[in-house]
One Martini backbone bead per residue (centre of mass of N, CA, C, O) as a GRO file, in nm:
protein
  366
    1UNK     BB    1   0.056   3.001  -0.419
    2UNK     BB    2  -0.004   3.009  -0.086
    3UNK     BB    3   0.229   2.903   0.163
    4UNK     BB    4   0.257   2.766   0.441
    5UNK     BB    5   0.440   2.716   0.698
    6UNK     BB    6   0.586   2.422   0.769
    7UNK     BB    7   0.573   2.237   0.506
    8UNK     BB    8   0.466   1.961   0.306
    9UNK     BB    9   0.535   1.816  -0.023
   10UNK     BB   10   0.359   1.572  -0.220
   11UNK     BB   11   0.389   1.399  -0.527
   12UNK     BB   12   0.157   1.241  -0.740
   13UNK     BB   13   0.275   1.059  -1.019
   14UNK     BB   14   0.013   1.071  -1.289
   15UNK     BB   15   0.055   1.291  -1.465
   16UNK     BB   16  -0.232   1.452  -1.541
   17UNK     BB   17  -0.331   1.312  -1.245
   18UNK     BB   18  -0.170   1.465  -1.068
   19UNK     BB   19  -0.092   1.548  -0.711
   20UNK     BB   20  -0.111   1.712  -0.411
   21UNK     BB   21   0.038   1.682  -0.078
   22UNK     BB   22  -0.046   1.862   0.203
   23UNK     BB   23   0.167   1.928   0.501
   24UNK     BB   24   0.032   2.097   0.782
   25UNK     BB   25  -0.026   2.391   0.915
   26UNK     BB   26  -0.309   2.535   0.748
   27UNK     BB   27  -0.365   2.387   0.458
   28UNK     BB   28  -0.678   2.428   0.428
   29UNK     BB   29  -0.646   2.727   0.304
   30UNK     BB   30  -0.605   2.607   0.000
   31UNK     BB   31  -0.885   2.541  -0.115
   32UNK     BB   32  -0.957   2.782  -0.308
   33UNK     BB   33  -0.718   2.725  -0.498
   34UNK     BB   34  -0.807   2.444  -0.587
   35UNK     BB   35  -1.085   2.518  -0.696
   36UNK     BB   36  -0.973   2.720  -0.905
   37UNK     BB   37  -0.799   2.517  -1.064
   38UNK     BB   38  -1.042   2.336  -1.148
   39UNK     BB   39  -1.317   2.523  -1.202
   40UNK     BB   40  -1.536   2.529  -0.999
   41UNK     BB   41  -1.871   2.654  -0.933
   42UNK     BB   42  -1.922   2.411  -0.726
   43UNK     BB   43  -1.976   2.254  -0.398
   44UNK     BB   44  -1.950   1.958  -0.197
   45UNK     BB   45  -1.958   1.927   0.158
   46UNK     BB   46  -1.824   1.647   0.341
   47UNK     BB   47  -1.865   1.645   0.699
   48UNK     BB   48  -1.751   1.529   1.032
   49UNK     BB   49  -1.731   1.823   1.124
   50UNK     BB   50  -1.888   2.069   1.322
   51UNK     BB   51  -1.682   2.274   1.245
   52UNK     BB   52  -1.671   2.513   1.004
   53UNK     BB   53  -1.349   2.560   1.002
   54UNK     BB   54  -1.258   2.286   0.880
   55UNK     BB   55  -1.395   2.428   0.622
   56UNK     BB   56  -1.333   2.646   0.413
   57UNK     BB   57  -1.410   2.873   0.204
   58UNK     BB   58  -1.417   2.790  -0.141
   59UNK     BB   59  -1.543   3.049  -0.323
   60UNK     BB   60  -1.812   2.892  -0.365
   61UNK     BB   61  -2.084   2.743  -0.388
   62UNK     BB   62  -2.218   2.548  -0.100
   63UNK     BB   63  -2.273   2.222   0.011
   64UNK     BB   64  -2.366   2.085   0.330
   65UNK     BB   65  -2.265   1.765   0.462
   66UNK     BB   66  -2.313   1.511   0.682
   67UNK     BB   67  -2.113   1.274   0.794
   68UNK     BB   68  -2.061   0.910   0.829
   69UNK     BB   69  -1.852   0.821   1.044
   70UNK     BB   70  -1.738   0.510   1.006
   71UNK     BB   71  -1.782   0.181   0.929
   72UNK     BB   72  -2.106   0.191   0.935
   73UNK     BB   73  -2.092   0.410   0.680
   74UNK     BB   74  -1.976   0.183   0.471
   75UNK     BB   75  -2.215   0.223   0.227
   76UNK     BB   76  -2.421   0.222  -0.043
   77UNK     BB   77  -2.644   0.395   0.083
   78UNK     BB   78  -2.463   0.638   0.141
   79UNK     BB   79  -2.376   0.693  -0.147
   80UNK     BB   80  -2.658   0.746  -0.258
   81UNK     BB   81  -2.727   0.986  -0.076
   82UNK     BB   82  -2.504   1.169  -0.177
   83UNK     BB   83  -2.582   1.172  -0.481
   84UNK     BB   84  -2.860   1.297  -0.431
   85UNK     BB   85  -2.745   1.561  -0.318
   86UNK     BB   86  -2.588   1.647  -0.566
   87UNK     BB   87  -2.833   1.659  -0.756
   88UNK     BB   88  -3.003   1.869  -0.598
   89UNK     BB   89  -2.764   2.090  -0.632
   90UNK     BB   90  -2.638   2.058  -0.938
   91UNK     BB   91  -2.409   1.890  -1.003
   92UNK     BB   92  -2.136   1.863  -1.215
   93UNK     BB   93  -1.855   1.752  -1.383
   94UNK     BB   94  -1.718   2.055  -1.321
   95UNK     BB   95  -1.722   1.999  -1.033
   96UNK     BB   96  -1.710   1.943  -0.665
   97UNK     BB   97  -1.571   1.750  -0.393
   98UNK     BB   98  -1.561   1.754  -0.029
   99UNK     BB   99  -1.365   1.608   0.222
  100UNK     BB  100  -1.421   1.570   0.594
  101UNK     BB  101  -1.220   1.335   0.768
  102UNK     BB  102  -1.181   1.026   0.786
  103UNK     BB  103  -1.123   0.733   0.618
  104UNK     BB  104  -1.426   0.673   0.568
  105UNK     BB  105  -1.489   0.939   0.430
  106UNK     BB  106  -1.292   0.922   0.192
  107UNK     BB  107  -1.407   0.660   0.082
  108UNK     BB  108  -1.707   0.740   0.035
  109UNK     BB  109  -1.669   1.010  -0.117
  110UNK     BB  110  -1.488   0.896  -0.337
  111UNK     BB  111  -1.701   0.701  -0.452
  112UNK     BB  112  -1.918   0.908  -0.516
  113UNK     BB  113  -1.737   1.069  -0.714
  114UNK     BB  114  -1.682   0.829  -0.911
  115UNK     BB  115  -2.002   0.786  -0.983
  116UNK     BB  116  -2.073   1.067  -1.034
  117UNK     BB  117  -2.094   1.119  -1.356
  118UNK     BB  118  -1.844   0.921  -1.380
  119UNK     BB  119  -1.694   1.167  -1.245
  120UNK     BB  120  -1.566   1.378  -0.986
  121UNK     BB  121  -1.413   1.599  -0.823
  122UNK     BB  122  -1.176   1.554  -0.542
  123UNK     BB  123  -1.125   1.674  -0.203
  124UNK     BB  124  -0.905   1.620   0.069
  125UNK     BB  125  -0.967   1.657   0.443
  126UNK     BB  126  -0.795   1.511   0.663
  127UNK     BB  127  -0.841   1.452   1.040
  128UNK     BB  128  -0.673   1.198   1.070
  129UNK     BB  129  -0.399   1.009   1.092
  130UNK     BB  130  -0.489   0.780   0.911
  131UNK     BB  131  -0.580   0.959   0.668
  132UNK     BB  132  -0.308   1.114   0.627
  133UNK     BB  133  -0.108   0.858   0.599
  134UNK     BB  134  -0.329   0.695   0.383
  135UNK     BB  135  -0.645   0.699   0.290
  136UNK     BB  136  -0.633   0.978   0.105
  137UNK     BB  137  -0.415   0.821  -0.063
  138UNK     BB  138  -0.431   0.671  -0.409
  139UNK     BB  139  -0.759   0.621  -0.496
  140UNK     BB  140  -0.899   0.446  -0.289
  141UNK     BB  141  -1.234   0.321  -0.298
  142UNK     BB  142  -1.483   0.216  -0.041
  143UNK     BB  143  -1.707  -0.043   0.065
  144UNK     BB  144  -1.901  -0.249   0.254
  145UNK     BB  145  -1.980  -0.582   0.334
  146UNK     BB  146  -2.081  -0.847   0.514
  147UNK     BB  147  -1.835  -1.022   0.386
  148UNK     BB  148  -1.655  -0.741   0.377
  149UNK     BB  149  -1.397  -0.532   0.314
  150UNK     BB  150  -1.385  -0.337   0.037
  151UNK     BB  151  -1.569  -0.485  -0.207
  152UNK     BB  152  -1.669  -0.188  -0.300
  153UNK     BB  153  -1.511  -0.010  -0.574
  154UNK     BB  154  -1.263   0.249  -0.671
  155UNK     BB  155  -1.054   0.432  -0.881
  156UNK     BB  156  -0.999   0.776  -0.741
  157UNK     BB  157  -0.841   1.055  -0.785
  158UNK     BB  158  -0.750   1.328  -0.651
  159UNK     BB  159  -0.671   1.676  -0.673
  160UNK     BB  160  -0.630   1.690  -0.352
  161UNK     BB  161  -0.437   1.697  -0.035
  162UNK     BB  162  -0.518   1.826   0.303
  163UNK     BB  163  -0.292   1.796   0.577
  164UNK     BB  164  -0.400   1.920   0.870
  165UNK     BB  165  -0.242   1.923   1.180
  166UNK     BB  166  -0.451   2.081   1.348
  167UNK     BB  167  -0.664   1.844   1.359
  168UNK     BB  168  -0.489   1.663   1.572
  169UNK     BB  169  -0.523   1.807   1.853
  170UNK     BB  170  -0.823   1.654   1.918
  171UNK     BB  171  -0.731   1.377   1.941
  172UNK     BB  172  -0.771   1.092   2.064
  173UNK     BB  173  -0.577   0.839   2.167
  174UNK     BB  174  -0.703   0.617   1.980
  175UNK     BB  175  -0.643   0.772   1.712
  176UNK     BB  176  -0.343   0.751   1.732
  177UNK     BB  177  -0.331   0.448   1.726
  178UNK     BB  178  -0.466   0.412   1.452
  179UNK     BB  179  -0.238   0.562   1.288
  180UNK     BB  180   0.023   0.407   1.395
  181UNK     BB  181  -0.025   0.141   1.247
  182UNK     BB  182   0.071   0.250   0.966
  183UNK     BB  183   0.351   0.352   1.051
  184UNK     BB  184   0.466   0.083   1.149
  185UNK     BB  185   0.438  -0.074   0.875
  186UNK     BB  186   0.627   0.120   0.707
  187UNK     BB  187   0.899   0.009   0.814
  188UNK     BB  188   0.856  -0.272   0.618
  189UNK     BB  189   0.817  -0.094   0.314
  190UNK     BB  190   1.044   0.174   0.307
  191UNK     BB  191   1.037   0.428   0.524
  192UNK     BB  192   1.169   0.357   0.771
  193UNK     BB  193   1.264   0.505   1.067
  194UNK     BB  194   1.005   0.698   1.250
  195UNK     BB  195   1.107   0.715   1.520
  196UNK     BB  196   1.092   1.040   1.680
  197UNK     BB  197   0.942   1.200   1.485
  198UNK     BB  198   0.766   1.424   1.367
  199UNK     BB  199   0.450   1.396   1.256
  200UNK     BB  200   0.482   1.539   0.980
  201UNK     BB  201   0.718   1.355   0.894
  202UNK     BB  202   0.574   1.087   0.913
  203UNK     BB  203   0.363   1.153   0.705
  204UNK     BB  204   0.543   1.234   0.464
  205UNK     BB  205   0.700   0.962   0.443
  206UNK     BB  206   0.455   0.782   0.403
  207UNK     BB  207   0.341   0.928   0.153
  208UNK     BB  208   0.591   0.905  -0.028
  209UNK     BB  209   0.586   0.603  -0.045
  210UNK     BB  210   0.304   0.572  -0.162
  211UNK     BB  211   0.344   0.750  -0.413
  212UNK     BB  212   0.567   0.574  -0.544
  213UNK     BB  213   0.386   0.324  -0.575
  214UNK     BB  214   0.139   0.440  -0.727
  215UNK     BB  215   0.303   0.544  -0.976
  216UNK     BB  216   0.376   0.226  -1.053
  217UNK     BB  217   0.082   0.106  -0.910
  218UNK     BB  218  -0.235   0.197  -0.914
  219UNK     BB  219  -0.399  -0.116  -0.963
  220UNK     BB  220  -0.270  -0.374  -0.827
  221UNK     BB  221  -0.054  -0.548  -1.010
  222UNK     BB  222   0.172  -0.563  -0.746
  223UNK     BB  223   0.339  -0.356  -0.568
  224UNK     BB  224   0.089  -0.239  -0.399
  225UNK     BB  225   0.056  -0.479  -0.201
  226UNK     BB  226   0.257  -0.378   0.025
  227UNK     BB  227   0.045  -0.184   0.165
  228UNK     BB  228  -0.092  -0.459   0.306
  229UNK     BB  229   0.066  -0.472   0.547
  230UNK     BB  230  -0.115  -0.639   0.801
  231UNK     BB  231  -0.422  -0.650   0.671
  232UNK     BB  232  -0.538  -0.934   0.670
  233UNK     BB  233  -0.569  -0.959   0.977
  234UNK     BB  234  -0.680  -0.679   1.037
  235UNK     BB  235  -0.952  -0.710   0.890
  236UNK     BB  236  -1.043  -0.963   1.045
  237UNK     BB  237  -1.054  -0.826   1.324
  238UNK     BB  238  -1.268  -0.624   1.259
  239UNK     BB  239  -1.493  -0.824   1.184
  240UNK     BB  240  -1.497  -1.023   1.441
  241UNK     BB  241  -1.538  -0.750   1.636
  242UNK     BB  242  -1.733  -0.543   1.506
  243UNK     BB  243  -1.522  -0.293   1.510
  244UNK     BB  244  -1.384  -0.267   1.789
  245UNK     BB  245  -1.148  -0.294   1.617
  246UNK     BB  246  -0.940  -0.099   1.472
  247UNK     BB  247  -0.757  -0.063   1.201
  248UNK     BB  248  -0.474   0.006   1.328
  249UNK     BB  249  -0.487  -0.219   1.537
  250UNK     BB  250  -0.501  -0.455   1.338
  251UNK     BB  251  -0.237  -0.386   1.185
  252UNK     BB  252  -0.051  -0.420   1.423
  253UNK     BB  253  -0.107  -0.719   1.471
  254UNK     BB  254  -0.053  -0.799   1.172
  255UNK     BB  255   0.251  -0.725   1.181
  256UNK     BB  256   0.341  -0.925   1.392
  257UNK     BB  257   0.234  -1.171   1.237
  258UNK     BB  258   0.401  -1.136   0.977
  259UNK     BB  259   0.670  -1.191   1.113
  260UNK     BB  260   0.603  -1.478   1.222
  261UNK     BB  261   0.524  -1.605   0.950
  262UNK     BB  262   0.789  -1.556   0.800
  263UNK     BB  263   0.954  -1.728   0.997
  264UNK     BB  264   0.791  -1.996   0.962
  265UNK     BB  265   0.873  -1.988   0.637
  266UNK     BB  266   1.187  -1.880   0.617
  267UNK     BB  267   1.221  -1.564   0.530
  268UNK     BB  268   1.305  -1.499   0.827
  269UNK     BB  269   1.431  -1.420   1.119
  270UNK     BB  270   1.389  -1.379   1.457
  271UNK     BB  271   1.495  -1.088   1.472
  272UNK     BB  272   1.301  -0.969   1.262
  273UNK     BB  273   1.043  -1.052   1.405
  274UNK     BB  274   1.106  -0.889   1.667
  275UNK     BB  275   1.102  -0.609   1.530
  276UNK     BB  276   0.800  -0.595   1.494
  277UNK     BB  277   0.733  -0.581   1.794
  278UNK     BB  278   0.907  -0.332   1.868
  279UNK     BB  279   0.773  -0.123   1.683
  280UNK     BB  280   0.482  -0.151   1.774
  281UNK     BB  281   0.537  -0.101   2.080
  282UNK     BB  282   0.653   0.188   2.064
  283UNK     BB  283   0.351   0.310   1.983
  284UNK     BB  284   0.139   0.167   2.178
  285UNK     BB  285   0.044  -0.094   2.050
  286UNK     BB  286  -0.106  -0.364   1.968
  287UNK     BB  287   0.028  -0.726   1.982
  288UNK     BB  288  -0.242  -0.886   2.034
  289UNK     BB  289  -0.488  -1.088   2.067
  290UNK     BB  290  -0.785  -1.109   2.143
  291UNK     BB  291  -0.920  -1.311   2.384
  292UNK     BB  292  -1.217  -1.376   2.214
  293UNK     BB  293  -1.107  -1.488   1.957
  294UNK     BB  294  -1.153  -1.693   1.676
  295UNK     BB  295  -0.949  -1.854   1.462
  296UNK     BB  296  -1.152  -1.963   1.255
  297UNK     BB  297  -1.273  -1.684   1.195
  298UNK     BB  298  -1.016  -1.553   1.090
  299UNK     BB  299  -0.963  -1.745   0.854
  300UNK     BB  300  -1.230  -1.696   0.708
  301UNK     BB  301  -1.183  -1.391   0.665
  302UNK     BB  302  -0.911  -1.419   0.507
  303UNK     BB  303  -1.036  -1.574   0.261
  304UNK     BB  304  -1.195  -1.291   0.177
  305UNK     BB  305  -0.968  -1.161   0.076
  306UNK     BB  306  -0.864  -0.997  -0.209
  307UNK     BB  307  -0.581  -1.165  -0.232
  308UNK     BB  308  -0.708  -1.421  -0.246
  309UNK     BB  309  -0.735  -1.739  -0.354
  310UNK     BB  310  -0.884  -2.037  -0.442
  311UNK     BB  311  -0.637  -2.210  -0.283
  312UNK     BB  312  -0.570  -1.966  -0.067
  313UNK     BB  313  -0.361  -1.791   0.132
  314UNK     BB  314  -0.270  -1.435   0.145
  315UNK     BB  315   0.045  -1.252   0.188
  316UNK     BB  316   0.234  -0.993   0.318
  317UNK     BB  317   0.593  -1.041   0.328
  318UNK     BB  318   0.888  -1.079   0.446
  319UNK     BB  319   1.229  -1.045   0.309
  320UNK     BB  320   1.542  -1.017   0.174
  321UNK     BB  321   1.386  -0.847  -0.076
  322UNK     BB  322   1.139  -0.784   0.075
  323UNK     BB  323   0.832  -0.723   0.020
  324UNK     BB  324   0.577  -0.984  -0.048
  325UNK     BB  325   0.371  -1.187  -0.228
  326UNK     BB  326   0.212  -1.473  -0.062
  327UNK     BB  327   0.086  -1.754  -0.175
  328UNK     BB  328  -0.043  -2.035  -0.047
  329UNK     BB  329  -0.061  -2.058   0.255
  330UNK     BB  330  -0.060  -2.275   0.490
  331UNK     BB  331  -0.306  -2.315   0.718
  332UNK     BB  332  -0.141  -2.453   0.950
  333UNK     BB  333   0.060  -2.217   0.980
  334UNK     BB  334  -0.141  -2.000   1.048
  335UNK     BB  335  -0.265  -2.133   1.298
  336UNK     BB  336  -0.004  -2.177   1.464
  337UNK     BB  337   0.070  -1.875   1.472
  338UNK     BB  338  -0.185  -1.778   1.613
  339UNK     BB  339  -0.160  -1.966   1.866
  340UNK     BB  340   0.124  -1.818   1.947
  341UNK     BB  341  -0.013  -1.579   2.013
  342UNK     BB  342  -0.091  -1.343   2.203
  343UNK     BB  343  -0.301  -1.242   2.466
  344UNK     BB  344  -0.454  -0.981   2.624
  345UNK     BB  345  -0.667  -1.002   2.826
  346UNK     BB  346  -0.644  -0.734   3.068
  347UNK     BB  347  -0.532  -0.548   2.874
  348UNK     BB  348  -0.480  -0.225   2.728
  349UNK     BB  349  -0.517  -0.218   2.379
  350UNK     BB  350  -0.606   0.110   2.341
  351UNK     BB  351  -0.366   0.242   2.456
  352UNK     BB  352  -0.149   0.512   2.510
  353UNK     BB  353   0.132   0.596   2.601
  354UNK     BB  354   0.229   0.855   2.788
  355UNK     BB  355   0.471   0.959   2.610
  356UNK     BB  356   0.295   0.985   2.354
  357UNK     BB  357   0.055   1.154   2.448
  358UNK     BB  358   0.222   1.407   2.552
  359UNK     BB  359   0.359   1.471   2.250
  360UNK     BB  360   0.145   1.551   2.031
  361UNK     BB  361   0.111   1.860   2.044
  362UNK     BB  362   0.406   1.923   1.984
  363UNK     BB  363   0.431   1.763   1.708
  364UNK     BB  364   0.213   1.934   1.549
  365UNK     BB  365   0.418   2.191   1.518
  366UNK     BB  366   0.639   2.041   1.315
   0.00000   0.00000   0.00000
């Protein structure tokens, strides 16, 4: 296999189902090699990118379908429509599907691949920072219901993930913010301090952490829960704002909240809680609750989180032993911690600071 220069490779070690995650400029050109390794005679390419060059010629007959990127496209109806397209094209279990787009595209296309013929190979070409650093890796696929995020899904590992950093050159500032929410939370679950590193290195180290966790706990039996650090409040913020707040933005605020909640429960000291705020703020991410959200609505949404039990709220929180799943957190402590959170007021919570925005094109080359 011809490897482009200046790339990183992370292996997700799942035995016979293991796969590579290729990271760097130009790695999407590896697609024909991956298709050849799989042995697919034809592929369906589901792409959110209008430029045909976003997905190279896979080397076999291909059907191209326009993806509905964005949270409002994460529906079972969309999955059904994709599967009907696969069937019309005549895809069989020995063929493959290619996704190209952000995290919602990898989620939806991954679920369609998991369900079609009870499972067909899928290759992800994530094009957003959020998708490259997290959503495309690990085999979780899901769509939303009105009751909550990602409530219908399946575990379906891809055959390869090609994180071409050239795709990041055209990302708007808010999409950088969206991705850096996941990178900031990785600081507190074992990735180390990623601040100041080239973006390809930040992606590679975040993916390597996730790969090591998925290899030990593919189906959320325990350890994998730590990947949801900051996500319980983050998902609730997405829901109550009607997805006006993006995923990474919600995770950023959720990470600050996780530090404060852990301190309120006596799991960490105030200095460690302050570190949460410092790390999140470094990336130019939102650190406060939106001014107009209702705390009762947030708590109700968090109760519907997949990790919650019948008896109470559950969070992944920091501790002297590292991140851990903490069940049955007293609701009054959750409410008081939320009430003590800053409100955004008139601040621009979606902007990326100038020094971060100016450096993205340069960092994409590293």
